[in-house]
mmCIF file of C-alpha atoms in Angstrom:
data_model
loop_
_atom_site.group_PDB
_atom_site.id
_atom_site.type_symbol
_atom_site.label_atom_id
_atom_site.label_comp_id
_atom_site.label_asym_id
_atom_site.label_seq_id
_atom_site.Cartn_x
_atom_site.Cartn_y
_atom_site.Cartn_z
ATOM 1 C CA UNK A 1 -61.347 -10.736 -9.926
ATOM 2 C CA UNK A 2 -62.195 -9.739 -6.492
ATOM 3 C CA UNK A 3 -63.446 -6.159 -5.073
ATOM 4 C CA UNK A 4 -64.660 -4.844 -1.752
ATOM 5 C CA UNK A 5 -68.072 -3.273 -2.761
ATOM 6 C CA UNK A 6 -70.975 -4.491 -3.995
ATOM 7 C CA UNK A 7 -71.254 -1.627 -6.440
ATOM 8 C CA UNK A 8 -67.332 -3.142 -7.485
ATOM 9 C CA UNK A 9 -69.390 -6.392 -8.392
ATOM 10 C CA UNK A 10 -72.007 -4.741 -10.336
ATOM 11 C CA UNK A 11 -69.173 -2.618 -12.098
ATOM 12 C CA UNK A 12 -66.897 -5.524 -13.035
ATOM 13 C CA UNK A 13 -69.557 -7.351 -14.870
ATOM 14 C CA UNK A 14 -70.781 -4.080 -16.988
ATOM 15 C CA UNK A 15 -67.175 -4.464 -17.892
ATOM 16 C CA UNK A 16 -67.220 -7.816 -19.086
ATOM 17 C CA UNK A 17 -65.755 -9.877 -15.664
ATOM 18 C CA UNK A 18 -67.531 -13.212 -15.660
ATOM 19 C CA UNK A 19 -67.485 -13.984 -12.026
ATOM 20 C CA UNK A 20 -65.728 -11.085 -9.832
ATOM 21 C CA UNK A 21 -66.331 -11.774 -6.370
ATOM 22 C CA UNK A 22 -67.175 -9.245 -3.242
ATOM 23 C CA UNK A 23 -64.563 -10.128 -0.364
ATOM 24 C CA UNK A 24 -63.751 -7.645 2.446
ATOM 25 C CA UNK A 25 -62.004 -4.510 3.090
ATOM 26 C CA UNK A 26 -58.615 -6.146 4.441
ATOM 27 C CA UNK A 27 -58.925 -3.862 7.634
ATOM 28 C CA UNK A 28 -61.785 -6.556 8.444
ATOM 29 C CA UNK A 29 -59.547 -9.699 8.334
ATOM 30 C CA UNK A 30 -57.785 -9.254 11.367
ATOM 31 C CA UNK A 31 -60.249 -9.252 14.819
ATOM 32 C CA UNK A 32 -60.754 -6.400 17.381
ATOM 33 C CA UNK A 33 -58.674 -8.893 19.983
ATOM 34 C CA UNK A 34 -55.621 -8.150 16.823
ATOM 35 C CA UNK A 35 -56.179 -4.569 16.352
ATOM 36 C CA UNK A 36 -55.900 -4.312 20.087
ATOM 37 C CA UNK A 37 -53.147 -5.923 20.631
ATOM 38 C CA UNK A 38 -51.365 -3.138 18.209
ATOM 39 C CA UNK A 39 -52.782 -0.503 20.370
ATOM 40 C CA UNK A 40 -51.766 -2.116 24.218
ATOM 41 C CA UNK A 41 -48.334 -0.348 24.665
ATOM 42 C CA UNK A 42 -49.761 2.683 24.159
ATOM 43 C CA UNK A 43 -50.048 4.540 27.385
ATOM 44 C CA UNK A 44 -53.070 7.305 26.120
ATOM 45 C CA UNK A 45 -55.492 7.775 29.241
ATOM 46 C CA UNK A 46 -57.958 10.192 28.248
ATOM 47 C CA UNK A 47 -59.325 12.160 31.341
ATOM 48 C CA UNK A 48 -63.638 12.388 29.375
ATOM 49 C CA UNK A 49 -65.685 9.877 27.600
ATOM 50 C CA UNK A 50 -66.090 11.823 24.186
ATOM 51 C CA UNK A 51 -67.375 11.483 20.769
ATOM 52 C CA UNK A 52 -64.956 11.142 18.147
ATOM 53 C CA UNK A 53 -65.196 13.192 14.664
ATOM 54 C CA UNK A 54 -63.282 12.231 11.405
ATOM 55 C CA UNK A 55 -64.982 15.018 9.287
ATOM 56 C CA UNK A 56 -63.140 15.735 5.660
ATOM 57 C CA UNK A 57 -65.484 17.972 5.037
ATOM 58 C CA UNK A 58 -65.927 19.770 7.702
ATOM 59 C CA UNK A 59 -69.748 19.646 7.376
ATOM 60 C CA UNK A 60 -72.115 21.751 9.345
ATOM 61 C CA UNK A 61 -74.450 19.216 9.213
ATOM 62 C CA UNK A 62 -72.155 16.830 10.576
ATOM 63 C CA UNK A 63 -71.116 19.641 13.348
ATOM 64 C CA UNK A 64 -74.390 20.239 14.526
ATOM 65 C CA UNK A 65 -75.656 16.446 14.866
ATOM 66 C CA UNK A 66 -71.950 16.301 17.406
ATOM 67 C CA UNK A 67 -72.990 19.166 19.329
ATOM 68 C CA UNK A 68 -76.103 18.034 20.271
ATOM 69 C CA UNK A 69 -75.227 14.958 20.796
ATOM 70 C CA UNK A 70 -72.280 15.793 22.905
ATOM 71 C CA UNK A 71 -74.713 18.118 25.106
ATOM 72 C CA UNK A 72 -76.997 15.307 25.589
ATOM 73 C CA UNK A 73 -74.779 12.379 26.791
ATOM 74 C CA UNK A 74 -72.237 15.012 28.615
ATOM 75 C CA UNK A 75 -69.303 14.307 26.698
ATOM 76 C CA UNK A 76 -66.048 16.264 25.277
ATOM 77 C CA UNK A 77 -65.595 16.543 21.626
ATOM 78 C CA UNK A 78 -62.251 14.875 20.056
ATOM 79 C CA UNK A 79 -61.529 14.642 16.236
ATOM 80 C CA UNK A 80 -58.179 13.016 14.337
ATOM 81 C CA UNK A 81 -58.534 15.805 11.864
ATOM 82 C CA UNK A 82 -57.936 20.115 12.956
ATOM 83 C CA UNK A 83 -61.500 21.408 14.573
ATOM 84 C CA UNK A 84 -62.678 24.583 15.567
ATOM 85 C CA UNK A 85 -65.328 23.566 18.127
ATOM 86 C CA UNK A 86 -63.618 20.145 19.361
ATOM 87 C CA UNK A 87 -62.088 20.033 22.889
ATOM 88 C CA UNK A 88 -58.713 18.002 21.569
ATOM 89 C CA UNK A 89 -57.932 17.864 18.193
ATOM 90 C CA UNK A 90 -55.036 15.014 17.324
ATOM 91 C CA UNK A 91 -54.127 16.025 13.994
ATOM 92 C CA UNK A 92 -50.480 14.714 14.689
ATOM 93 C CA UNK A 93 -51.439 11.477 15.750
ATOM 94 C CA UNK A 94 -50.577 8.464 13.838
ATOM 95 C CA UNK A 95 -52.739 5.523 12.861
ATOM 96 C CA UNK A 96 -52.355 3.272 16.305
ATOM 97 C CA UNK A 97 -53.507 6.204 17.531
ATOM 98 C CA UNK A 98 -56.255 6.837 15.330
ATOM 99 C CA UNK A 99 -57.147 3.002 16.376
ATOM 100 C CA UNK A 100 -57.273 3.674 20.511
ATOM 101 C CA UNK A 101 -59.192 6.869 20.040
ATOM 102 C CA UNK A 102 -61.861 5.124 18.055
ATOM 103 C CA UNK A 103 -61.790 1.640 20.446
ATOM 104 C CA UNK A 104 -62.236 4.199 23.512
ATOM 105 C CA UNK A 105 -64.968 6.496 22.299
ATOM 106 C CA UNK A 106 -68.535 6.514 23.626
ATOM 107 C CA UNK A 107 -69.432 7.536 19.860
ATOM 108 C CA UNK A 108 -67.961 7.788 16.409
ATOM 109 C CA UNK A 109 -69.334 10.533 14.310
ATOM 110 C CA UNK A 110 -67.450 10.129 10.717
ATOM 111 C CA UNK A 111 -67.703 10.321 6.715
ATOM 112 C CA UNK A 112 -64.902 7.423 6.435
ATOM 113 C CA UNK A 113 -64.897 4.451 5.366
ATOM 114 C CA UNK A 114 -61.993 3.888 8.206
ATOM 115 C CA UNK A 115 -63.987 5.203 10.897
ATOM 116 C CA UNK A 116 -66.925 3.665 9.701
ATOM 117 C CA UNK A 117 -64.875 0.167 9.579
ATOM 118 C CA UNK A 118 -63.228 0.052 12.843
ATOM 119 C CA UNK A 119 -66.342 1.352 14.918
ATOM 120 C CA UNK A 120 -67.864 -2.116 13.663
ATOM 121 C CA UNK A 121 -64.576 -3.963 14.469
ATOM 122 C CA UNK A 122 -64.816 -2.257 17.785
ATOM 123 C CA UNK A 123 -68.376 -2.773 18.126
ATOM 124 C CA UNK A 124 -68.584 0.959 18.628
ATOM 125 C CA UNK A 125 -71.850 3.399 18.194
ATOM 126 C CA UNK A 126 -71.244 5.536 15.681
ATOM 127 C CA UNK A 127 -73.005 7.709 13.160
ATOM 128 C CA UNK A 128 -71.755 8.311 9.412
ATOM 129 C CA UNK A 129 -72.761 10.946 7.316
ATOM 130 C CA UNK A 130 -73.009 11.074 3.668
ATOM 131 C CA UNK A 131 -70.128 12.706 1.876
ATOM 132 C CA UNK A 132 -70.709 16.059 -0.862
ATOM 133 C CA UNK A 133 -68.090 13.885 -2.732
ATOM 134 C CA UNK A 134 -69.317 10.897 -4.946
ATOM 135 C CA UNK A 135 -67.440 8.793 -2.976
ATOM 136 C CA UNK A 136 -70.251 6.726 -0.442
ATOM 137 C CA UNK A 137 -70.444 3.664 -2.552
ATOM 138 C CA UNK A 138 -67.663 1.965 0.016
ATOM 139 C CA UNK A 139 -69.740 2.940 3.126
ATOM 140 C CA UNK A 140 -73.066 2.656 2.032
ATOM 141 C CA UNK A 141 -72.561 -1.134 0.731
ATOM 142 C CA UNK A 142 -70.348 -2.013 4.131
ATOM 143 C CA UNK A 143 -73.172 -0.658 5.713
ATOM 144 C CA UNK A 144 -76.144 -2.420 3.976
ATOM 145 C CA UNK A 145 -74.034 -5.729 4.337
ATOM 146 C CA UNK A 146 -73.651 -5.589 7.727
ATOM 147 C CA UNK A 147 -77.470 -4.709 8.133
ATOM 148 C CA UNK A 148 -76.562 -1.066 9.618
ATOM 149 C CA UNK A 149 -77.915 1.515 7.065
ATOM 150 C CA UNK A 150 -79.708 2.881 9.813
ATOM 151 C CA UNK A 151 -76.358 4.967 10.923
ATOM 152 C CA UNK A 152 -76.395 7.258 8.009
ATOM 153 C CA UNK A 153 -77.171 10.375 7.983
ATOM 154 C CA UNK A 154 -77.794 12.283 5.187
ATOM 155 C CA UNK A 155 -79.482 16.000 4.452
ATOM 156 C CA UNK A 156 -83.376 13.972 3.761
ATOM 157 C CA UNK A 157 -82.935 11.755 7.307
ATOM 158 C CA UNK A 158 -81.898 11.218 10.691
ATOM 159 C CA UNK A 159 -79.747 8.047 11.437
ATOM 160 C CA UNK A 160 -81.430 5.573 13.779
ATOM 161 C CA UNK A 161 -80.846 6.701 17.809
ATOM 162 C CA UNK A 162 -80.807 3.274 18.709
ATOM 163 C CA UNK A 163 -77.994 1.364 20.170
ATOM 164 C CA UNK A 164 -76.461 -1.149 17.349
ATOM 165 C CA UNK A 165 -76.957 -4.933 18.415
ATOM 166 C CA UNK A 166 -73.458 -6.327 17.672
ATOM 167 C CA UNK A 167 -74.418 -9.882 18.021
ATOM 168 C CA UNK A 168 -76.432 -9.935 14.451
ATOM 169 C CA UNK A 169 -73.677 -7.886 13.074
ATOM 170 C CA UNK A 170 -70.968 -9.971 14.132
ATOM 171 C CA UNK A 171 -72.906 -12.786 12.903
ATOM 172 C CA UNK A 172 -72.392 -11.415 9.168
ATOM 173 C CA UNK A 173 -68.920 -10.467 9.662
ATOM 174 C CA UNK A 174 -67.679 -13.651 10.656
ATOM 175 C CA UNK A 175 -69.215 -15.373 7.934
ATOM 176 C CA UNK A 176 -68.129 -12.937 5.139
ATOM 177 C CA UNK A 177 -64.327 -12.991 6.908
ATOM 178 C CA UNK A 178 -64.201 -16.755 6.223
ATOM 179 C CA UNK A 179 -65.810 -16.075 2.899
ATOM 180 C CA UNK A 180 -63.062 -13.717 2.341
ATOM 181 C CA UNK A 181 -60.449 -15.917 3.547
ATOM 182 C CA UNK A 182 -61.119 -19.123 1.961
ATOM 183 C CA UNK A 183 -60.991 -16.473 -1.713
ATOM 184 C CA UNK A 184 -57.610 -15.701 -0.572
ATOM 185 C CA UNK A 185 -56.531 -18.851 0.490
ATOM 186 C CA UNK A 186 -58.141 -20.506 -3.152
ATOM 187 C CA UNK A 187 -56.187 -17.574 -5.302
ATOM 188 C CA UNK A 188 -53.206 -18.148 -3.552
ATOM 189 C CA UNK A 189 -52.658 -21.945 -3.082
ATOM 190 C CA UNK A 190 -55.213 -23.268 -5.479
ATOM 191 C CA UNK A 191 -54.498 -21.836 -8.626
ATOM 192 C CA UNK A 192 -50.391 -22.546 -8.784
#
């Protein structure tokens, strides 16, 4: 049995799986050079550097940490989801779309996994907050695997202000993509 989170591990063997096995969020398996090349027809050519916001929840917390942090680096406000104090809201925008707004922020400010996900594969800087909903197992553990716990945010602490090295990071998720390949490739091939 295989499962995305560590907390998944810990889970499946309170439930009696012998050996279940942590392998990546799919969305991982492909590289940033792939998920671009879904993106390169599109013709978006946004006129500001912004921060982008994928809030659920529409947080204050969350809204608060944007505004200031828009004020202080100069930048618009964009979010995929409707927003009252955003600059361009894209609502109607579909997921390649979703992928070129993240891959051209200056920040990601989120409580999604997705967002969370593809700022790594886009080697983006980007804060996540913690979500009201019992939900954060999936970011907290992609977070702690990839070494970058120090982007959450939650109501006791500030995320870390400085910029994410990508080169330890990348490190980790090219070993756990191979890791997560050669499980698929054994499941598949292996076990006829």
């Amino acid at each position: 049995v295989s499962v995305r989170e560590s907390s998944g591990v810990a889970l499946a063997k309170k439930l009696g799986v012998d050996f279940p096995v942590q392998v990546l969020d799919p969305v991982f398996l492909l590289n940033k050079e792939q998920w671009r090349g879904l993106v390169s027809d599109l013709n978006t050519n946004y006129e500001n550097e912004y921060i982008l916001v994928y809030d659920f929840e529409q947080s204050s917390h969350l809204e608060s940490f944007v505004k200031t942090l828009a004020k202080e680096n100069k930048l618009k406000i964009f979010s995929v989801l409707p927003c009252t104090y955003c600059d361009s809201s894209f609502e109607n925008s579909g997921p390649l779309e979703f992928l070129d707004l993240i891959e051209n922020a200056a920040f990601v400010v989120s409580n999604s996994f997705h967002a969370t996900a593809f700022s790594i594969i886009f080697e983006k800087q980007f804060f996540v907050f913690n979500r009201e909903e019992a939900i954060n197992s999936r970011m907290h553990d992609i977070l702690q695997l990839f070494s970058l716990d120090d982007r959450i945010i939650t109501d006791n602490n500030a995320a870390s202000e400085n910029e994410i090295n990508y080169q330890s990071t990348k490190k980790i998720l090219d070993e756990c993509i191979l890791k997560s390949k050669d499980y698929i490739k054994h499941i598949v091939f292996d076990s006829k």
